Amino acid sequence: PRGSHAATRVQPQTPRPGEPRGMSISRSRALIAFRGVRGALAAAFADKTALKAAVLNCLSAVASGANRCATDTKCANPSSSRSGTAGCDDPGTSRCEYRPETSPPAAHDLRGSLGDGQTVGGFRRSGRSSVSATSRLHLRWTRVSLVVLALLAQIVAPGTLFAVAVEPGDTREFAFPSAIDHVWCSYTKVHISDQELVFLTGGFACTSIETYAYGNRKKHAVIVDIAAGTSRMAADKPTATNGHQALFYDGKVYTFTGETYHVDNPTNTVEIYDLATDTWSTGPSYPIALSAIKCAISESVVVCAGGYKSNKFYDSAYKINLASSDPAWETLPSLRDSRVHHGIAAANGYIYVIAGYCSHYCYASTVEVLDVNNPTSWLSTSANTPDARMEPWCTSTSGKVYCIGGVVDSGGRKLERSYIVADAANPITSWTKVDDTDLGTRACTSNCGNILSNTENAFYSTITGLTLTSLTSSSVVLRTIIAPPAPCDASGTIANGAPGSGCTSTLADGASCTPTCNSGYTLSGTRSCTDGTLTDTAVCNPNSCDASGAISNGAPGSGCTSTLAHGSSCTPSCNEVVQCWYPNQHRCVQPQRLHCLPRRSKQKRRRRCFLLHQQRHRQRHNWVMHVHRMQKWIRWSKL
């Protein structure tokens, strides 16, 4: 760029034929993040040639004032999800300007005017610039700038990732499929972690997202693909409900209870959606028809607690093991306090019920904990939350429990713009509160009924980090509360084995993988990624041998065990061997490896030796007699 402190226009140099004429670029367009950037969302290019072609294609296809340009092989296609709704514009004039803020991009927290809400790679930047438009400097990208980018395309390694880093407050917005032709409210959301999907079900048709509706419940089901930036319809839910709970386990989404017309008209239905077949089935009915229950899953055990019906707050709790061949609900000890609009999370084998609404005008700050493996009672020894709040959106990740937002009573109900976090222990000893959390522009209306009826969902995604859902009249929005750590490189070699397909150079935070071992070796340990750091305990250990097998006329001995170490040897022991003595000769039979001579009794040994001696004597006697006969024959022959 030229003219760093004045709006001086420099006539562009005439480009050579075939060279790009320049580009208009903003901070969001200029951000190029390589592999290893914290929370990067990326797409790889096959080789340097493909990358160079994409860069030159985009540089030549954007005129001054265009919305954006992405280094994407589909950049020329306006419908490309990675190039945004504007796509790449046709080549324009050669006067292309770069107008950055007075501070360099590196000096900002990346939540300034990164596209002013426009999407880059399906990713929306939120927040406003702290620098006015009048303070921006006028710079120009000339042929020199383009040469630099072209050289970059030439020198980067094949497969280098170009990405936009995820930061707190960033949002990703997914429009509803066209089949949903009305304002859709109060639908339930659940994160499908192994496929990075969000499953939306039920809800009702409303006049606006700030209003509650009686009746008109919906059977809608929508699948949002976070990585692809798309949404699609799924098979309709059999029962039209809103306010139901939804959990994911083993390729299926389970929905529990819900409202069929109003909060006082609940159902006890449990319905199961199979992602592989796009079909629904019915599960064991919940023991009681309730609205506003909250459920969490620990491994395969689902625990549901609390609820509301007919102006009554419930303290009941039940569990069901989804891995059972015949799953059925079991009654658990009751909560110490009745609750609705409470938070719930599962971590480390515990279920945490957090804060909530304990009765009319009663805001709870207490925390109850259930040991899933020993569910004898709900323990209330954990520290209270820093403030009493209803409808906190809770989840757990990396050994911590998070509760985001909620509604507090502070001279009237208001949306609490903070999150609290604690170590997932029993009991929880303390909470940390983080204020000024970016929860978007929504605020309470009608005594916060708009917030309470549109129950949001918190989850952890390897793409968007600690995430909170929200909605618009025609879309679902995923807002990053805490950015995901950078992935780890788990592709390193392992002695006597191989990394395997799961141990890649971009192992997601919180994930683990197991290398493979050569024949004759067994794996111990794993490779795991935590906060961008790889922990590698994987070792291919040589297998031991079973040397304890029986041996004829002997025994394995103390050293020949069933776990003879790799590279070791042992010597079996043999039974007593036969020894015989002859005149002028001593014979001792030595035992051989894996073979021993038979053992005989003392009497038998003496008898055998006598017989052998007698046989030898006869042989010598016969030989002497034969010699005498020969001598006698010779004498006769001479006569």
PDB file of N, CA, C and O in Angstrom, residues 1 24 33 90 117 123 126 159 180 262 304 362 367 372 389 432 569 630:
ATOM      1  N   PRO A   1       0.833  -1.197   0.000  1.00  0.00           N
ATOM      2  CA  PRO A   1       0.000   0.000   0.000  1.00  0.00           C
ATOM      3  C   PRO A   1       0.869   1.249   0.000  1.00  0.00           C
ATOM      4  O   PRO A   1       1.922   1.280   0.618  1.00  0.00           O
ATOM      5  N   SER A  24     -10.238  -4.863  -4.098  1.00  0.00           N
ATOM      6  CA  SER A  24     -10.620  -4.121  -2.907  1.00  0.00           C
ATOM      7  C   SER A  24     -10.683  -5.108  -1.758  1.00  0.00           C
ATOM      8  O   SER A  24     -11.293  -6.153  -1.880  1.00  0.00           O
ATOM      9  N   ALA A  33      -5.334 -17.274   7.741  1.00  0.00           N
ATOM     10  CA  ALA A  33      -4.801 -17.989   8.892  1.00  0.00           C
ATOM     11  C   ALA A  33      -4.309 -19.354   8.455  1.00  0.00           C
ATOM     12  O   ALA A  33      -4.992 -20.040   7.718  1.00  0.00           O
ATOM     13  N   ASP A  90     -17.731  -9.399 -11.064  1.00  0.00           N
ATOM     14  CA  ASP A  90     -17.019  -9.336 -12.328  1.00  0.00           C
ATOM     15  C   ASP A  90     -15.875  -8.332 -12.239  1.00  0.00           C
ATOM     16  O   ASP A  90     -15.906  -7.406 -11.431  1.00  0.00           O
ATOM     17  N   GLY A 117     -21.001  -8.083   9.587  1.00  0.00           N
ATOM     18  CA  GLY A 117     -22.053  -9.095   9.625  1.00  0.00           C
ATOM     19  C   GLY A 117     -22.155  -9.932   8.383  1.00  0.00           C
ATOM     20  O   GLY A 117     -22.919 -10.870   8.338  1.00  0.00           O
ATOM     21  N   PHE A 123     -19.417 -17.890   7.615  1.00  0.00           N
ATOM     22  CA  PHE A 123     -19.109 -17.499   8.981  1.00  0.00           C
ATOM     23  C   PHE A 123     -19.350 -16.009   9.114  1.00  0.00           C
ATOM     24  O   PHE A 123     -18.821 -15.223   8.339  1.00  0.00           O
ATOM     25  N   SER A 126     -19.529 -10.558  14.059  1.00  0.00           N
ATOM     26  CA  SER A 126     -20.445  -9.641  14.709  1.00  0.00           C
ATOM     27  C   SER A 126     -19.670  -8.495  15.335  1.00  0.00           C
ATOM     28  O   SER A 126     -18.452  -8.497  15.376  1.00  0.00           O
ATOM     29  N   GLY A 159      -1.527 -28.362   0.514  1.00  0.00           N
ATOM     30  CA  GLY A 159      -2.416 -28.712   1.607  1.00  0.00           C
ATOM     31  C   GLY A 159      -2.465 -27.671   2.704  1.00  0.00           C
ATOM     32  O   GLY A 159      -3.112 -27.871   3.721  1.00  0.00           O
ATOM     33  N   ILE A 180     -40.245 -24.513   5.447  1.00  0.00           N
ATOM     34  CA  ILE A 180     -40.763 -23.811   6.627  1.00  0.00           C
ATOM     35  C   ILE A 180     -41.098 -22.389   6.187  1.00  0.00           C
ATOM     36  O   ILE A 180     -40.217 -21.532   6.077  1.00  0.00           O
ATOM     37  N   HIS A 262     -50.306 -26.071  25.188  1.00  0.00           N
ATOM     38  CA  HIS A 262     -49.933 -25.039  26.138  1.00  0.00           C
ATOM     39  C   HIS A 262     -49.102 -25.717  27.203  1.00  0.00           C
ATOM     40  O   HIS A 262     -49.046 -26.952  27.290  1.00  0.00           O
ATOM     41  N   CYS A 304     -33.683 -37.413  33.864  1.00  0.00           N
ATOM     42  CA  CYS A 304     -34.579 -36.267  33.701  1.00  0.00           C
ATOM     43  C   CYS A 304     -35.093 -35.854  35.071  1.00  0.00           C
ATOM     44  O   CYS A 304     -35.387 -36.729  35.920  1.00  0.00           O
ATOM     45  N   CYS A 362     -39.845 -17.484  42.971  1.00  0.00           N
ATOM     46  CA  CYS A 362     -38.716 -18.069  43.703  1.00  0.00           C
ATOM     47  C   CYS A 362     -37.613 -18.403  42.715  1.00  0.00           C
ATOM     48  O   CYS A 362     -37.766 -19.312  41.888  1.00  0.00           O
ATOM     49  N   VAL A 367     -27.416 -25.894  43.904  1.00  0.00           N
ATOM     50  CA  VAL A 367     -26.946 -26.896  42.954  1.00  0.00           C
ATOM     51  C   VAL A 367     -27.105 -28.271  43.605  1.00  0.00           C
ATOM     52  O   VAL A 367     -26.676 -28.475  44.752  1.00  0.00           O
ATOM     53  N   VAL A 372     -24.383 -40.966  39.179  1.00  0.00           N
ATOM     54  CA  VAL A 372     -25.122 -41.872  38.314  1.00  0.00           C
ATOM     55  C   VAL A 372     -24.870 -43.329  38.698  1.00  0.00           C
ATOM     56  O   VAL A 372     -25.765 -44.176  38.603  1.00  0.00           O
ATOM     57  N   ARG A 389     -30.663 -17.537  39.099  1.00  0.00           N
ATOM     58  CA  ARG A 389     -31.118 -17.290  37.734  1.00  0.00           C
ATOM     59  C   ARG A 389     -31.964 -18.458  37.250  1.00  0.00           C
ATOM     60  O   ARG A 389     -31.721 -19.609  37.619  1.00  0.00           O
ATOM     61  N   THR A 432     -16.975 -19.453  38.999  1.00  0.00           N
ATOM     62  CA  THR A 432     -16.381 -18.213  38.486  1.00  0.00           C
ATOM     63  C   THR A 432     -17.362 -17.582  37.513  1.00  0.00           C
ATOM     64  O   THR A 432     -17.872 -18.247  36.613  1.00  0.00           O
ATOM     65  N   SER A 569      14.498 -66.141  27.264  1.00  0.00           N
ATOM     66  CA  SER A 569      14.471 -67.581  27.034  1.00  0.00           C
ATOM     67  C   SER A 569      14.392 -68.281  28.379  1.00  0.00           C
ATOM     68  O   SER A 569      14.656 -67.684  29.433  1.00  0.00           O
ATOM     69  N   MET A 630      37.112-120.699  14.227  1.00  0.00           N
ATOM     70  CA  MET A 630      37.872-120.292  13.049  1.00  0.00           C
ATOM     71  C   MET A 630      39.318-120.771  13.137  1.00  0.00           C
ATOM     72  O   MET A 630      39.902-121.239  12.134  1.00  0.00           O
TER      73      MET A 630
END
